[in-house]
PDB file of C-alpha atoms in Angstrom:
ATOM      1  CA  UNK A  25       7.268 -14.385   2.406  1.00  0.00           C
ATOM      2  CA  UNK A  26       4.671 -13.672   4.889  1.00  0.00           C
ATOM      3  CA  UNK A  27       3.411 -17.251   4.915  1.00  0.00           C
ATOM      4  CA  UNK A  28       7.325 -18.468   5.370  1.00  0.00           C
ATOM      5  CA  UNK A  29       7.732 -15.900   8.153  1.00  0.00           C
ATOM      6  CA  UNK A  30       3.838 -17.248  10.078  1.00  0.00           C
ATOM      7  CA  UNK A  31       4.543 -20.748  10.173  1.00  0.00           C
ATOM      8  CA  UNK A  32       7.386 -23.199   8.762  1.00  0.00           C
ATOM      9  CA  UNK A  33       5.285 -26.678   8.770  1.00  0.00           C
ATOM     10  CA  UNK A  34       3.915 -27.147   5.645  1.00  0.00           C
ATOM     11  CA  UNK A  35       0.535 -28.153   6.048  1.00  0.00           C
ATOM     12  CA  UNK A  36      -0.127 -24.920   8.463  1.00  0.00           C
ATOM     13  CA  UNK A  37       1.697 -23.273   5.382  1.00  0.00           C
ATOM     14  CA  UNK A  38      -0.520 -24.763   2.667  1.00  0.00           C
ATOM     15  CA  UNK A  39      -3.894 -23.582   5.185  1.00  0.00           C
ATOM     16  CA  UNK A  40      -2.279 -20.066   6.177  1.00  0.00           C
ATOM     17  CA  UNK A  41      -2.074 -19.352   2.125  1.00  0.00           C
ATOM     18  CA  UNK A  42      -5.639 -20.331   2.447  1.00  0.00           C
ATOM     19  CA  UNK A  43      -6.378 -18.192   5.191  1.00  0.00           C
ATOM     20  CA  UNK A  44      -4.768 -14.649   3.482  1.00  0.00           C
ATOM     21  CA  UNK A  45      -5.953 -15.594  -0.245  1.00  0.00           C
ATOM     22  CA  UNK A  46      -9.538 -15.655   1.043  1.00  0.00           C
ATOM     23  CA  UNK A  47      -8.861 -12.429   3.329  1.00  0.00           C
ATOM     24  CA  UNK A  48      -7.833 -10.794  -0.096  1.00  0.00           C
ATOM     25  CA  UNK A  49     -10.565 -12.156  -2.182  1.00  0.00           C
ATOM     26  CA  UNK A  50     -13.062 -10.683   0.351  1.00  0.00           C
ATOM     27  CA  UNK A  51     -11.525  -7.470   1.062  1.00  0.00           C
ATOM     28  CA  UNK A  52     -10.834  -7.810   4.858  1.00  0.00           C
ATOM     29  CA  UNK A  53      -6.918  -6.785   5.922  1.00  0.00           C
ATOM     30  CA  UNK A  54      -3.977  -9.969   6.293  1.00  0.00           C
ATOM     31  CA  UNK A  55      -3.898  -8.959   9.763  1.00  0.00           C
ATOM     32  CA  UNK A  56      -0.237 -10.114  10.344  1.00  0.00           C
ATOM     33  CA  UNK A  57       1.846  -9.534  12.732  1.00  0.00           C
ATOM     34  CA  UNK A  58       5.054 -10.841  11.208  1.00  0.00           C
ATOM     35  CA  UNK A  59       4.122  -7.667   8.816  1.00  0.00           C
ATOM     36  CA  UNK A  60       4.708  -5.140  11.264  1.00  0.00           C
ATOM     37  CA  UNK A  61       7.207  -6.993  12.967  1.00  0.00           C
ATOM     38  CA  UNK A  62       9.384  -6.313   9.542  1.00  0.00           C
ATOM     39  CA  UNK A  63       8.352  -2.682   9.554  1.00  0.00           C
ATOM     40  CA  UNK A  64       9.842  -1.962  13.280  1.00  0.00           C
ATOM     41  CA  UNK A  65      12.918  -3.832  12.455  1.00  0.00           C
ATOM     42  CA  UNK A  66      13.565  -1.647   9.456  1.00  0.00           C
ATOM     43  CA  UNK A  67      12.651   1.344  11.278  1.00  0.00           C
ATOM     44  CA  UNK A  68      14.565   0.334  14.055  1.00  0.00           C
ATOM     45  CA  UNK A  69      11.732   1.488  16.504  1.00  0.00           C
ATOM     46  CA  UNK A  70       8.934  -0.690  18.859  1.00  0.00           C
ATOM     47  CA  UNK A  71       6.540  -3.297  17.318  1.00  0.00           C
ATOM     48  CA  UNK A  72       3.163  -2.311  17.814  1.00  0.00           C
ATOM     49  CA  UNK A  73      -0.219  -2.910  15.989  1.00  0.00           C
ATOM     50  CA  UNK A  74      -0.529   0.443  14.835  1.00  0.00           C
ATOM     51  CA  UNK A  75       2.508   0.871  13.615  1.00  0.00           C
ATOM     52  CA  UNK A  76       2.359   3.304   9.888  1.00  0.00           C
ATOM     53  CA  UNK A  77       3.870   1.899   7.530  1.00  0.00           C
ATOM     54  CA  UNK A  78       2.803   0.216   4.086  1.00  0.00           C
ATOM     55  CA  UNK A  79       4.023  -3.101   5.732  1.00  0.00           C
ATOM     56  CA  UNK A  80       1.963  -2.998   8.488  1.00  0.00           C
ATOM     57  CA  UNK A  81      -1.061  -5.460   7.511  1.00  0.00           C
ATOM     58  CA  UNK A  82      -2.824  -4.647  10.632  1.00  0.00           C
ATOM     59  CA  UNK A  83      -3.366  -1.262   9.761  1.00  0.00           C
ATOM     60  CA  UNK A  84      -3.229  -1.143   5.798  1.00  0.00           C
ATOM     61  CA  UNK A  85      -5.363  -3.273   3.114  1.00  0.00           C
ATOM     62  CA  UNK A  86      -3.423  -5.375   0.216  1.00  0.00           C
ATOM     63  CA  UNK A  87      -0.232  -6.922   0.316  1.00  0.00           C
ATOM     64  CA  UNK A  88       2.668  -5.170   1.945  1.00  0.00           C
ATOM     65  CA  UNK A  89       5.003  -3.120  -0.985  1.00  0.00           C
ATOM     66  CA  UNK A  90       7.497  -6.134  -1.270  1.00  0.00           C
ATOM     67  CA  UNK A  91       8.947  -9.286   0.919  1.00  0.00           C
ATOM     68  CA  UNK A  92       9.574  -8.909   4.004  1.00  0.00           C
ATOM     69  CA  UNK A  93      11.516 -12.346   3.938  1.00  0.00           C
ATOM     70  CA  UNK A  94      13.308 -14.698   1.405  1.00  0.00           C
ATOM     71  CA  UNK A  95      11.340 -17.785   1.203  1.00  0.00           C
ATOM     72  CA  UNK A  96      11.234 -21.019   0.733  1.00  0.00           C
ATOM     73  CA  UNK A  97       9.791 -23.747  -1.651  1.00  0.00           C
ATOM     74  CA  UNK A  98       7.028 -25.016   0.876  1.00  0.00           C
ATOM     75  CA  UNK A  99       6.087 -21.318   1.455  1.00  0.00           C
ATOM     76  CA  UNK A 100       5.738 -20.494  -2.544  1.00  0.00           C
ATOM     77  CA  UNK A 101       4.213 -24.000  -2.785  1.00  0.00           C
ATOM     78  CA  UNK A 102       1.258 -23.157  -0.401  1.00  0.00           C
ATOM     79  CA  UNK A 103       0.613 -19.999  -1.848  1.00  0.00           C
ATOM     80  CA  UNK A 104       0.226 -21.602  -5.561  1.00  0.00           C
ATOM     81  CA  UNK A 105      -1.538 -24.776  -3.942  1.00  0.00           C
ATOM     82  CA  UNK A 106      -3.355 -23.877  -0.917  1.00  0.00           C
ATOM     83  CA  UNK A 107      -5.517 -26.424   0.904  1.00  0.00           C
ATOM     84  CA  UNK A 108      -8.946 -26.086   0.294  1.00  0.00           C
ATOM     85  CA  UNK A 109     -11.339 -24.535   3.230  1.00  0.00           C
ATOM     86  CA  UNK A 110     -13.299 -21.479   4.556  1.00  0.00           C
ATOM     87  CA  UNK A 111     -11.015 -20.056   7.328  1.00  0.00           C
ATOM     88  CA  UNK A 112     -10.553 -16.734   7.889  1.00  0.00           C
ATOM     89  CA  UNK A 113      -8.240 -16.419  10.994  1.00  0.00           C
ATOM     90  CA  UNK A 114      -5.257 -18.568  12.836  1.00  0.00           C
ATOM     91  CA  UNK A 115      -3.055 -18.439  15.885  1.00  0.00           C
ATOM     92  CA  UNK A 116       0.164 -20.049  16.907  1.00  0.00           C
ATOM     93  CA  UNK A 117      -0.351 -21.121  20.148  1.00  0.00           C
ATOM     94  CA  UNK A 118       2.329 -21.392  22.725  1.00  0.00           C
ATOM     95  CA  UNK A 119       2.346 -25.145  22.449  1.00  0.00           C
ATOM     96  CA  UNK A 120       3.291 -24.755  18.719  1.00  0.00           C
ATOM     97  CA  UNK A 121       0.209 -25.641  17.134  1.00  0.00           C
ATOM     98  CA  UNK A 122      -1.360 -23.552  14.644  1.00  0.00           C
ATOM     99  CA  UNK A 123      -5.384 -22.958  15.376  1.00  0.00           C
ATOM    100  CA  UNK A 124      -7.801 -22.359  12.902  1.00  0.00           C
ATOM    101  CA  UNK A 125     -11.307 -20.518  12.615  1.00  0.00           C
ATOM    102  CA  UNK A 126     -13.874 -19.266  10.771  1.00  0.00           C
ATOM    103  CA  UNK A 127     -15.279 -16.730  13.123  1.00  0.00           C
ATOM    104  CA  UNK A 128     -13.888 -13.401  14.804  1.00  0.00           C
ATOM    105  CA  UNK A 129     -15.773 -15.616  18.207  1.00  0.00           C
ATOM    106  CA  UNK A 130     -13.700 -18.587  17.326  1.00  0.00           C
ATOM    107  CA  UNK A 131     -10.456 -16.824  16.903  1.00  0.00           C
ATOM    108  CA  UNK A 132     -10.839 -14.897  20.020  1.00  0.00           C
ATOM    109  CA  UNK A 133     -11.073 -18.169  21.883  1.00  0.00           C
ATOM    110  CA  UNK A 134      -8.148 -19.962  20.387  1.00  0.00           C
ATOM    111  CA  UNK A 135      -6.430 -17.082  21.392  1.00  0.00           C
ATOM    112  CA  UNK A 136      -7.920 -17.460  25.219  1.00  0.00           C
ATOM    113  CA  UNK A 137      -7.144 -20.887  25.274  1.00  0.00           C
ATOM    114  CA  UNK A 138      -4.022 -21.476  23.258  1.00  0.00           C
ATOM    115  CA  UNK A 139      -2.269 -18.050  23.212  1.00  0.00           C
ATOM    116  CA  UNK A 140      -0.999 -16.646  26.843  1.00  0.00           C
ATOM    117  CA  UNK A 141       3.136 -16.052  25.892  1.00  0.00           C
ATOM    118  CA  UNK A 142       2.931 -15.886  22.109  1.00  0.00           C
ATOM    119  CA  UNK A 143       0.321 -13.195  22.187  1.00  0.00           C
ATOM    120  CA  UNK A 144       2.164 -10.647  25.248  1.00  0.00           C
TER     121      UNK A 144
END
C-alpha cells in the first residue's frame, strides 16, 4: 500500500518496491512520507516528519502496523517483482517524474533541482 500511495506508474512502482525492499534488507528506515501522511489523517492532527506514531516511517524502523491504503495489482506486482538495481532513495518532482539515487548527495540534489512545490 505504501508503494500504491508513492507513485501510480508502474515502472516507478516496480523501482520504488526496489527502493524500500533494499532499505529493509539493510536496516535503514522507508523514510515515507505518504506514511505519516496516513498517521495525521487518522489522528486528525498536522503532518509533520516527526510525527509518533507506528506509521510514521520517518521516525520508526520496519513496516508500518498495517495498510495505510487498498491497493492495486501494479502496486502488489512491484513489490513481488521489483526491477532490479541499487537505489536507495527517490523523489517525485513537481514535473511528475520520479528521480532516483543511490546516494544521500544525490537525493539531496534531485530534491534541489526537481522538488520546489512537492517538497513545501
Amino acid at each position: 500500500s505504501i508503494v500504491q500511495k508513492e507513485v501510480s506508474n508502474k515502472a516507478d512502482q516496480k523501482q520504488v518496491a526496489q527502493v524500500f525492499l533494499k532499505r529493509l534488507d539493510s536496516g535503514i528506515q522507508l523514510g515515507s512520507d505518504v506514511t505519516f501522511m496516513y498517521a495525521a489523517k487518522l489522528l486528525g492532527v498536522e503532518p509533520s516528519v516527526d510525527l509518533d506514531s507506528a506509521y510514521n516511517t520517518r521516525k520508526y524502523s520496519g513496516l508500518p502496523p498495517g495498510p495505510i491504503s487498498n491497493m492495486n495489482p501494479s502496486a502488489l506486482d512491484a513489490v513481488a517483482f521489483p526491477t532490479s538495481g541499487d537505489y536507495l532513495y527517490f523523489v517525485a518532482g513537481d514535473d511528475g517524474t520520479t528521480y532516483f539515487s543511490r546516494t544521500q548527495a544525490e537525493h539531496d540534489a534531485n530534491v534541489a533541482a526537481h522538488c520546489k512545490e512537492l517538497c513545501n
